[in-house]
Coordinates of C-alpha atoms in Angstrom, one line a residue:
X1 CA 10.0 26.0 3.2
X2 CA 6.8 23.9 2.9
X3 CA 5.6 23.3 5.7
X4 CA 3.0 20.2 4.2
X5 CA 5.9 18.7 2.1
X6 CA 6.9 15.6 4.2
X7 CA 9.4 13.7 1.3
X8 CA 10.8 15.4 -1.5
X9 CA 12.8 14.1 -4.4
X10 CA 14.5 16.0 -7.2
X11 CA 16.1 14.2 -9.8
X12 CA 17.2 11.0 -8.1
X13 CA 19.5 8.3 -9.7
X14 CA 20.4 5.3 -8.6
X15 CA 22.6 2.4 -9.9
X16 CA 23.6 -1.0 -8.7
X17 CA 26.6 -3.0 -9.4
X18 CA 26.1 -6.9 -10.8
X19 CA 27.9 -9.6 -10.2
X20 CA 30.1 -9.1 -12.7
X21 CA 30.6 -5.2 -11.9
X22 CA 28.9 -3.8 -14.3
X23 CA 26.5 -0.8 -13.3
X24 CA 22.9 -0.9 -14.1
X25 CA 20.4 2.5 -13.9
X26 CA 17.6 1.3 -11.4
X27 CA 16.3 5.0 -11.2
X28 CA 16.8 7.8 -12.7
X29 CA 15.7 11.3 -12.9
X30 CA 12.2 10.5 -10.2
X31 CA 10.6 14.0 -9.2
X32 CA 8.6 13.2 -6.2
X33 CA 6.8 14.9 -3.4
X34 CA 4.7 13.2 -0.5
X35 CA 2.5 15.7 1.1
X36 CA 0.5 15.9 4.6
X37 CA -2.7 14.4 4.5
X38 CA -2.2 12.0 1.4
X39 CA -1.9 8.3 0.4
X40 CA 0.0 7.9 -2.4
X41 CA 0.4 4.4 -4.1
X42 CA 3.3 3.9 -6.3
X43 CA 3.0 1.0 -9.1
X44 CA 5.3 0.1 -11.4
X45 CA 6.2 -3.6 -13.6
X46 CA 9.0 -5.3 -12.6
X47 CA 12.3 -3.7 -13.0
X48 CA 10.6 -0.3 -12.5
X49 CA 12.8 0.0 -9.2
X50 CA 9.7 1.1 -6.7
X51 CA 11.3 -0.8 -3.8
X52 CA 14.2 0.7 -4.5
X53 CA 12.8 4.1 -4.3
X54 CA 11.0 3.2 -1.2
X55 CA 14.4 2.8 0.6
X56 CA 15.8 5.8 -0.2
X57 CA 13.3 7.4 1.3
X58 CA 13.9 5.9 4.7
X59 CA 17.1 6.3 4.2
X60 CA 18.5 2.6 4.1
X61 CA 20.3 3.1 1.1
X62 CA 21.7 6.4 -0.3
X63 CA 20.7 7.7 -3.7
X64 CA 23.4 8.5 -6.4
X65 CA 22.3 11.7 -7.2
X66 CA 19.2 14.2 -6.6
X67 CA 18.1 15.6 -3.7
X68 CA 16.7 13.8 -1.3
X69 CA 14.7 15.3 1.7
X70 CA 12.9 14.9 4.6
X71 CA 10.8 17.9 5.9
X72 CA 13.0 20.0 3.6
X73 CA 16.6 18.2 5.8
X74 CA 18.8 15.8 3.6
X75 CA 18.2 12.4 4.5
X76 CA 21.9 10.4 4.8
X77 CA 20.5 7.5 6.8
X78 CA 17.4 6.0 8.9
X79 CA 14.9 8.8 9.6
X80 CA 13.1 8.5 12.8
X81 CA 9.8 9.9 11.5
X82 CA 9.7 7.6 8.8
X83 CA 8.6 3.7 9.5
X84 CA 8.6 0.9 7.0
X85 CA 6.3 -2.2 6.9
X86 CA 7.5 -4.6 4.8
X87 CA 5.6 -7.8 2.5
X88 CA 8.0 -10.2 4.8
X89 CA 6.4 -9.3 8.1
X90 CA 10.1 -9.2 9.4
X91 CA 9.1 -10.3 12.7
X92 CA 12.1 -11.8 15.1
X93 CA 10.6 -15.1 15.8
X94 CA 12.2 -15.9 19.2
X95 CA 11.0 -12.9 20.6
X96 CA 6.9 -12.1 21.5
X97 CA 4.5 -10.3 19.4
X98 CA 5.1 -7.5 22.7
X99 CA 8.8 -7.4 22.2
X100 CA 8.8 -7.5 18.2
X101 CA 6.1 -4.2 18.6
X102 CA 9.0 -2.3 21.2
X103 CA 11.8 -2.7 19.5
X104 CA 11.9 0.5 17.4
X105 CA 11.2 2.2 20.9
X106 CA 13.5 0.0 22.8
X107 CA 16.2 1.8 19.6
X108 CA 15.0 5.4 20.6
X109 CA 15.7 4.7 24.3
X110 CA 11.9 4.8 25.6
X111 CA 12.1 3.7 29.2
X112 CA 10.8 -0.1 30.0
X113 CA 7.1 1.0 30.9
X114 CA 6.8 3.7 28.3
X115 CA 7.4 1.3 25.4
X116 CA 4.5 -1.4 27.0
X117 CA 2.0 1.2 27.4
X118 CA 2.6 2.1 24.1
X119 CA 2.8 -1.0 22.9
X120 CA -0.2 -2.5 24.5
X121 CA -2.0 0.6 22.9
X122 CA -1.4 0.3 19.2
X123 CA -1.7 -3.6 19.5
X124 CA -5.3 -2.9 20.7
X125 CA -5.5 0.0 18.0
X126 CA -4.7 -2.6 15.2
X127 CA -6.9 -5.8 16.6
X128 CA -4.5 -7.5 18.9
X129 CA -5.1 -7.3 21.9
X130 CA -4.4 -10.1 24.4
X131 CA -1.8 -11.5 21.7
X132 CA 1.1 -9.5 23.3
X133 CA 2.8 -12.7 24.8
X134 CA 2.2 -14.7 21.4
X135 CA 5.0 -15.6 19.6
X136 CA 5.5 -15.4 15.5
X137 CA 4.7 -18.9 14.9
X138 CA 1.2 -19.0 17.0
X139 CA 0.2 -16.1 14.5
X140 CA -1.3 -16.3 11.3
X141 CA -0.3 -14.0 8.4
X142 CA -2.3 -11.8 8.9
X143 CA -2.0 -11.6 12.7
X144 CA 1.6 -11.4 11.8
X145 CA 1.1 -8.5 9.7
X146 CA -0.8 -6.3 11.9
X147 CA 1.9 -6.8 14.2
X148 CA 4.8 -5.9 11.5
X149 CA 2.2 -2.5 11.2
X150 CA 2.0 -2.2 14.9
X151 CA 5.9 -1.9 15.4
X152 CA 5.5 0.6 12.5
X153 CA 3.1 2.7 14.3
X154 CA 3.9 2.9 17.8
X155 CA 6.7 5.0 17.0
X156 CA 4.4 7.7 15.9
X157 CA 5.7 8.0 12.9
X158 CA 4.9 11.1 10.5
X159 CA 5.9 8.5 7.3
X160 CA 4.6 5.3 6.9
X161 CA 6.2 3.2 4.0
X162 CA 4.3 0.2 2.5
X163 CA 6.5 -2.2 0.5
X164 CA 3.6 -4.4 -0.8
X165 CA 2.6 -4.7 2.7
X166 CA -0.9 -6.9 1.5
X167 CA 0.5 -9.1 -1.2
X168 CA 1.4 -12.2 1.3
X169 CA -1.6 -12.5 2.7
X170 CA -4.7 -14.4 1.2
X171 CA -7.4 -11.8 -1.0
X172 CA -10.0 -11.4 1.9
X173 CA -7.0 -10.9 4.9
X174 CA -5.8 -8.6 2.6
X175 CA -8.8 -7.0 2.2
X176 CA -9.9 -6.6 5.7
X177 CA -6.3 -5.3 6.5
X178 CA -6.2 -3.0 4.3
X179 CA -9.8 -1.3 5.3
X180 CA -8.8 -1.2 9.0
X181 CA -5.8 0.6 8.2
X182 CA -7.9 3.1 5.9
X183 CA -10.5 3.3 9.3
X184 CA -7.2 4.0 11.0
X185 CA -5.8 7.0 8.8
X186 CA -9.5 8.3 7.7
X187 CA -10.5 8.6 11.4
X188 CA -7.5 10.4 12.8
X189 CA -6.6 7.4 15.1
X190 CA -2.9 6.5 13.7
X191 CA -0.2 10.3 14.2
X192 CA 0.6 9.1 10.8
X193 CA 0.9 12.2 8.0
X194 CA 1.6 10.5 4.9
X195 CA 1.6 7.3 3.8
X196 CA 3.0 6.1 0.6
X197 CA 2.2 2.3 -0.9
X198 CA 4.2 0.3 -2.9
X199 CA 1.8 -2.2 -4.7
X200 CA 1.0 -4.5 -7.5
X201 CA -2.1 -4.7 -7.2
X202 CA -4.2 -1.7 -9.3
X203 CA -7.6 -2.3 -7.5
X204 CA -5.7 -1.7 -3.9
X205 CA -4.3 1.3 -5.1
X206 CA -7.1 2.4 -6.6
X207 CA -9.3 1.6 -3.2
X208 CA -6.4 3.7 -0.8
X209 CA -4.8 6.4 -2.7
X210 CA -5.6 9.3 -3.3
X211 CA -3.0 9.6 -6.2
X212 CA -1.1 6.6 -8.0
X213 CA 2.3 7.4 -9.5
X214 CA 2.6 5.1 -12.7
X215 CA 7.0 4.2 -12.8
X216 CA 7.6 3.0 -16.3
X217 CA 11.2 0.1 -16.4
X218 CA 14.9 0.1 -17.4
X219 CA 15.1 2.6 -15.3
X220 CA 12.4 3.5 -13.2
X221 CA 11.2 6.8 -14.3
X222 CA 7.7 8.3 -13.2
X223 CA 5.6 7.9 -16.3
X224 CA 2.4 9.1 -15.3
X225 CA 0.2 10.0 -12.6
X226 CA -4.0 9.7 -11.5
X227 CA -5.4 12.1 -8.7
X228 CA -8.4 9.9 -7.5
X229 CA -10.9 12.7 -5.9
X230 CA -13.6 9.9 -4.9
X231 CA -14.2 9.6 -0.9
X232 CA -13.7 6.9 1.1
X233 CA -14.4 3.6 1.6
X234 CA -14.5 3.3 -1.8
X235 CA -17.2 0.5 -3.3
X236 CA -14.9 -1.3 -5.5
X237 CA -18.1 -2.3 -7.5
X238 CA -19.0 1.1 -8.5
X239 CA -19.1 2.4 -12.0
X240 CA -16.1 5.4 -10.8
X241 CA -14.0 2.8 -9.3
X242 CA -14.5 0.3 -12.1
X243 CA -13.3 3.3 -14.4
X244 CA -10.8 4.6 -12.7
X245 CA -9.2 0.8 -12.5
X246 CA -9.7 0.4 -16.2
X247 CA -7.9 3.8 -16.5
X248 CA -4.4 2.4 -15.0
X249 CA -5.0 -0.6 -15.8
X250 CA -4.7 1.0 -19.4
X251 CA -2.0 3.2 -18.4
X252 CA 0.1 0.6 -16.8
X253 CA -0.1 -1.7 -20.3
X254 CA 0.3 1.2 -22.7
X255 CA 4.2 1.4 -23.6
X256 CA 6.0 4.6 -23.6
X257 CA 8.6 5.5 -26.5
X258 CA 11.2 5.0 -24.7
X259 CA 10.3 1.2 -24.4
X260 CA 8.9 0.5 -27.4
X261 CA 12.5 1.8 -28.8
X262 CA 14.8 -0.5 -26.8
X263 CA 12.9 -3.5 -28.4
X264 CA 14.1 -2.8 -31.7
X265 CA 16.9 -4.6 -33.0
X266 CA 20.6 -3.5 -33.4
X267 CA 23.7 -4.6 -33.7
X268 CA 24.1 -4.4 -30.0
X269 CA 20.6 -4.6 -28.9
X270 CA 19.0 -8.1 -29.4
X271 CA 15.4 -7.1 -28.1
X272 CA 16.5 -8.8 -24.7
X273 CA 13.4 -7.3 -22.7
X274 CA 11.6 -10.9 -22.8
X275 CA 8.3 -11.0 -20.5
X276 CA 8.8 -13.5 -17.9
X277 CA 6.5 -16.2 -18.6
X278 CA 5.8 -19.2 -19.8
X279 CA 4.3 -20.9 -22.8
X280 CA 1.7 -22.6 -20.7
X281 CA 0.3 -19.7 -19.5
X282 CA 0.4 -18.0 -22.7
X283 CA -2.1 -20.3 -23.4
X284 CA -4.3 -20.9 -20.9
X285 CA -5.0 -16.7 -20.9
X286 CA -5.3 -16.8 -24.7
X287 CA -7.9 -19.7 -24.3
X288 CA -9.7 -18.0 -21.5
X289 CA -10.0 -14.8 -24.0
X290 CA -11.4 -16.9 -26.5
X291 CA -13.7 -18.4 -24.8
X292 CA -17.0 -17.5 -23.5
X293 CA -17.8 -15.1 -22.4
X294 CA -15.4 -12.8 -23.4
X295 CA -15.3 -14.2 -26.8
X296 CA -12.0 -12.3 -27.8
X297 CA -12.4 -9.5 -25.7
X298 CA -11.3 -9.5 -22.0
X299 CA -11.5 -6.7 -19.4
X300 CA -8.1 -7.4 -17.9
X301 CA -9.4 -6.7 -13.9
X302 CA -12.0 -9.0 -14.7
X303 CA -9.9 -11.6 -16.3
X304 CA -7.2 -11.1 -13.5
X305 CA -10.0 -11.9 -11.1
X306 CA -11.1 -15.0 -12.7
X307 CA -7.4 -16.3 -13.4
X308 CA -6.8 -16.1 -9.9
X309 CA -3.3 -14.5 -10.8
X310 CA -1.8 -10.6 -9.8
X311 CA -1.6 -8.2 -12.1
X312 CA 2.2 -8.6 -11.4
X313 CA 2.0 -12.5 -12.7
X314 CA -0.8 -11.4 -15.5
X315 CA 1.4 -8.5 -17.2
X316 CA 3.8 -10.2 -18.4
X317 CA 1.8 -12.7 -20.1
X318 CA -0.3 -10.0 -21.1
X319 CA 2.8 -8.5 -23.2
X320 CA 3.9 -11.9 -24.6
X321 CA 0.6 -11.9 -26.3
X322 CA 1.4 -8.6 -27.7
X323 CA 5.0 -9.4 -28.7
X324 CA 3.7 -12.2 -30.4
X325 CA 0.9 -10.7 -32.6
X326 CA -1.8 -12.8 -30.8
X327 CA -3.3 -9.9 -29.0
X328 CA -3.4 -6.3 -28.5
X329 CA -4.1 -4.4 -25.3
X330 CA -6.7 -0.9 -25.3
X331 CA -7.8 0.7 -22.6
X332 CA -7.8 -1.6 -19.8
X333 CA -8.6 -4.4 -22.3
X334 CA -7.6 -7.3 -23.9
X335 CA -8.1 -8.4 -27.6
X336 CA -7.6 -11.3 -29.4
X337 CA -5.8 -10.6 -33.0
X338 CA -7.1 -12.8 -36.2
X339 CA -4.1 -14.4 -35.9
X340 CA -4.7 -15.1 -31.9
X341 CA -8.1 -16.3 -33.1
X342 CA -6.5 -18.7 -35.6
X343 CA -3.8 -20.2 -33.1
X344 CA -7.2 -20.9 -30.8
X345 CA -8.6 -22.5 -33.5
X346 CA -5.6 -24.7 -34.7
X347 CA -4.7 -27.6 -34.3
X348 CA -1.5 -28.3 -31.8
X349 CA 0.8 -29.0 -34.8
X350 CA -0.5 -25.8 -36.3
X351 CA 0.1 -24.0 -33.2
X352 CA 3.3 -24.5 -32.7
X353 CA 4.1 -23.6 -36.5
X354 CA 2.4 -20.5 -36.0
X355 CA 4.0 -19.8 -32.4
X356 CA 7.8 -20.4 -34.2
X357 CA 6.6 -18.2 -37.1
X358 CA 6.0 -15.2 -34.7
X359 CA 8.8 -15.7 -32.4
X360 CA 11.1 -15.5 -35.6
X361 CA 9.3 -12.3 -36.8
X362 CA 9.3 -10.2 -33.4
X363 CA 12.0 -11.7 -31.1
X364 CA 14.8 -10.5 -32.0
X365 CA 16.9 -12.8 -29.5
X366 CA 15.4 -15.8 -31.1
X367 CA 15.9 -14.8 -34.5
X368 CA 19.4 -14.4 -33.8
X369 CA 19.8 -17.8 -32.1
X370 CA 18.3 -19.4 -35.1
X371 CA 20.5 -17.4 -37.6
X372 CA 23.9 -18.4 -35.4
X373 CA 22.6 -22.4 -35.2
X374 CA 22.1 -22.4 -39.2
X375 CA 26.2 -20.4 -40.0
X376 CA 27.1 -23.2 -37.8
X377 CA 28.4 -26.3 -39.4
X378 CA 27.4 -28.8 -37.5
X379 CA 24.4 -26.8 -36.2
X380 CA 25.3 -26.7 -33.0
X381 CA 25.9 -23.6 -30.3
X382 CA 27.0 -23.8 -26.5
X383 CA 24.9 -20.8 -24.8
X384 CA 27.6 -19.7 -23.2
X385 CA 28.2 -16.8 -25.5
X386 CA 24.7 -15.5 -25.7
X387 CA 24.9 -15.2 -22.1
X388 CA 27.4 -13.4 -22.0
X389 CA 26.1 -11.0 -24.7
X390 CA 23.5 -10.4 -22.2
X391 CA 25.5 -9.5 -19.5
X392 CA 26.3 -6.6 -21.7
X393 CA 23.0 -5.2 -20.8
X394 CA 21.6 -7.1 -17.8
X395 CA 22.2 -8.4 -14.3
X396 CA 24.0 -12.3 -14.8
X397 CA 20.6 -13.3 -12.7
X398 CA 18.4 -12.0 -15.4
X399 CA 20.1 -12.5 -18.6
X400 CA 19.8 -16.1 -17.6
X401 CA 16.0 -15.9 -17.1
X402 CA 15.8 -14.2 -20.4
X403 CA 17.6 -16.9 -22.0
X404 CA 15.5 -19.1 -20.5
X405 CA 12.3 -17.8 -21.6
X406 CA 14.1 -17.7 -25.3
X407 CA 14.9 -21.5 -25.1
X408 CA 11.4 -22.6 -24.1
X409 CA 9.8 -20.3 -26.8
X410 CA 11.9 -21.4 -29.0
X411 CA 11.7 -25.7 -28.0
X412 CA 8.1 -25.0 -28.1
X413 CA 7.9 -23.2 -31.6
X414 CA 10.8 -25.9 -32.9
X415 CA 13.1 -23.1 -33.7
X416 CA 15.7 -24.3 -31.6
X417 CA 16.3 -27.6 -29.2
X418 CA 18.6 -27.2 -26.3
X419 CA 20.4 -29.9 -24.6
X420 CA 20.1 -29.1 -20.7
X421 CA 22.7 -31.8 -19.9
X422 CA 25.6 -29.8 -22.4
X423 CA 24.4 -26.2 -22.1
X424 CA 24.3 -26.4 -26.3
X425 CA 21.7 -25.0 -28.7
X426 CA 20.9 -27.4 -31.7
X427 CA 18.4 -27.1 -34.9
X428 CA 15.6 -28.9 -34.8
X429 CA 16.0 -32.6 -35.4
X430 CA 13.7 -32.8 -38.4
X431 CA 15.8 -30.3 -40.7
X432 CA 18.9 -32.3 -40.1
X433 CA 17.8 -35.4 -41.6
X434 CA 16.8 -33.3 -44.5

C-alpha cells in the first residue's frame, strides 16, 4: 500500500443513458493517481467528461468499470475525507452563512458547540468573519464562494474537489480567491492533502498546479500531462509562466488521431463533431487576427485576454476556423490562412461565397444536407430525419445543437435556407428560379 496515494483510478468507464436510451461513453479507460502534497488541475474541452470524473471520485455517482479508490479502500458512495466545492456555490438560501458552513458537520453528528467553534474558525480562516449570521442573498459571489469553500473545509477534509470553483465569479474575485486559497494550502493552514481542480481556464491552472492532466473528448481519455516545477505564487507575467501557458495552450488545441479520425466521412459518420459557435463570432476573432497588431498571427492567451471570452467560449471558435481552412493553430498560436486573409479582405457577398465553398468542402453534415435538398424534387427536406441520424451518435440535446450550428452555417454560406416555422430545409431561393 501507498501510503501518499490519496485517489487512485485504474481503467475507469463510464456511460450515460440519453433520452432516447441509448448509451454514450463519457469516460473511458482514465489512469489517475492524486498524491499527498499535490494540486492537480484537470482540463479538458467540452464533452471531455472532467466533471464527470470529479464525481466519481467523491463517490456521488459510481463508475462502470475500473477501480476506484480511496487511500487504497473502494469507494461505493460519499467519502468523508473527500469535500467538493462546486461553480454553483450551492448554498441553502434560507439558512445563514453559519448554518450553510455546519452542515456537513451537523451530517457527521459533531455536537451543537463543536460545529460553531469550528465553523467560526475556518470562516475567519477564509475572510469572513463577522458574516456568520449573513444570509446568501446579503453576500456577493464571491463572499458566497468562500463560504461554499468554508463548508468544504471545516470538515478537515484530506480531498478537496474543485469543479470550476472560480469561473462564476468576475476575473479579479477570481483572482484574489484563488491566491488566498493557494496562501491557505502553501502555508499549511487548511488539513487539506490533495487538492484536484477542474478548470477551463489554462492560466489558473497553470498559476495552482503543480501538474495539469490534459482529457482529450468523445470519451474523456487522459491525453497528456505537464509537471509544472516552478514555486509559488507564480508571476503570471513571467517568461516561464507565459511558456508554460503557451505549452497547453498548444496541447489543448493540438488534435489527437483519434479525433482527427471521427471527422472523416462514412457512410454512418457525417463529421457530426460541429464546434459550438456561431458565425458572428467566427468573425469578429478572424477580424481581431487580422488586424493590428497581430496582423495574422495571434497568441491565443493574449487574444483570449483581449476578447474578453474563456478559453472554454474561445476553443470552439478557434476550431471552426480550422475546420473551415481560414486558420491554423501552432503552438499556442493562431494563424490566419491566405484563404482567411482573403475572406478579411472580401467583400460581404464574397464572404459568404467563400464561407459556403468551405462548409461544402470540410463539413461533411452540410455537404450531405445540400446533396439530400438537390435528389429532392421539390427541393425541400423536413429535419426531422437528420435528427434522428444524429441520435445515432449523440445525446437528443446535442444532435439538435449540432443541427443548429449546420443550419446557420449553412443560411449564412446560402447552402441551405431553413424554414423555423415548418422545421423544413429548402435550397436557396436564387437556384430555384433558375
Amino acid at each position: 500500500m501507498n501510503q501518499n496515494l490519496l485517489i487512485d483510478l485504474q481503467q475507469v468507464a463510464k456511460s450515460f443513458k440519453a433520452t432516447d436510451g441509448k448509451s454514450r461513453l463519457i469516460l473511458d479507460k482514465v489512469d489517475f493517481q492524486l498524491k499527498e502534497g499535490e494540486i492537480v488541475a484537470l482540463l479538458g474541452k467540452s464533452g471531455s467528461g472532467k466533471s464527470t470524473l470529479l464525481r466519481i471520485m467523491a463517490g456521488l455517482i459510481p463508475a462502470d468499470k475500473g477501480k476506484v479508490a480511496y487511500r487504497d479502500k473502494a469507494i461505493f458512495g460519499p467519502v468523508a475525507g473527500v469535500a467538493m466545492v462546486f461553480q454553483s456555490f450551492a448554498l441553502f438560501p434560507w439558512l445563514t452563512v453559519q448554518q450553510n458552513v455546519e452542515l456537513g458537520l451537523e451530517a457527521q453528528g459533531v455536537p451543537a458547540e463543536e460545529r460553531e467553534e469550528r465553523a467560526d474558525a475556518v470562516l475567519e480562516l477564509i475572510g469572513l468573519a463577522g458574516f456568520g449570521g449573513a444570509l446568501p442573498r446579503e453576500l456577493s459571489g464571491g463572499m458566497k464562494q468562500r463560504v461554499g469553500i468554508a463548508r468544504a473545509l471545516v470538515t478537515n477534509p484530506d480531498i478537496l474537489l474543485m469543479d470550476e470553483a472560480f469561473s462564476a465569479l468576475d476575473v479579479l474575485t477570481g483572482e484574489t480567491l484563488r491566491n488566498d486559497m493557494l496562501e491557505l494550502w502553501d502555508e499549511d493552514k487548511i488539513s487539506t492533502k490533495g487538492i484536484l481542480i477542474v478548470s477551463h481556464n489554462i492560466e489558473e491552472a497553470v498559476v495552482m498546479a503543480d501538474r495539469i492532466i490534459i482529457l482529450s473528448s468523445d470519451p474523456g481519455t487522459i491525453r497528456c500531462e505537464v509537471k509544472i516545477d516552478l514555486p509559488r505564487p507564480r508571476n503570471v507575467e513571467s517568461a516561464e509562466v507565459r511558456a508554460l501557458i503557451d505549452e497547453v495552450y498548444g496541447l489543448m488545441t493540438m488534435r489527437t488521431t483519434h479525433e482527427a479520425s471521427s471527422e472523416v466521412p462514412s457512410s454512418k459518420h457525417l463529421g457530426y463533431r460541429l464546434p459550438d459557435t456561431d458565425v458572428s463570432r467566427i468573425e469578429a476573432i478572424l477580424d481581431m487576427v487580422a488586424e493590428a497588431p497581430y496582423n495574422g498571427r495571434a497568441d491565443l492567451p493574449q487574444l483570449a485576454e483581449e476578447a474578453e471570452l474563456s478559453d472554454e467560449e474561445l476553443f470552439p471558435t478557434y476550431e471552426a476556423l480550422s475546420l473551415l481552412g481560414f486558420a491554423v493553430l501552432e503552438k499556442g498560436d493562431i494563424i490566419l490562412t491566405p484563404l482567411g486573409r482573403k475572406y478579411f479582405d472580401a467583400e460581404q457577398a464574397e464572404k459568404q461565397e467563400l464561407f459556403g465553398e468551405q462548409l461544402l468542402m470540410h463539413v461533411p453534415l452540410a455537404a450531405h444536407i445540400r446533396r439530400k435538398l438537390e435528389m429532392e424534387v421539390n427541393g425541400s427536406l423536413s429535419e426531422q430525419p437528420l435528427l434522428e441520424l444524429l441520435e445515432e451518435f449523440l445525446k437528443a440535446d446535442e444532435a439538435k445543437r449540432v443541427l443548429e450550428v449546420a443550419i446557420e452555417w449553412g443560411r449564412y454560406g446560402e447552402v441551405y435556407e431553413y424554414d423555423y416555422h415548418t422545421g423544413r430545409l429548402k435550397m436557396p431561393e436564387q437556384e430555384d428560379e433558375e
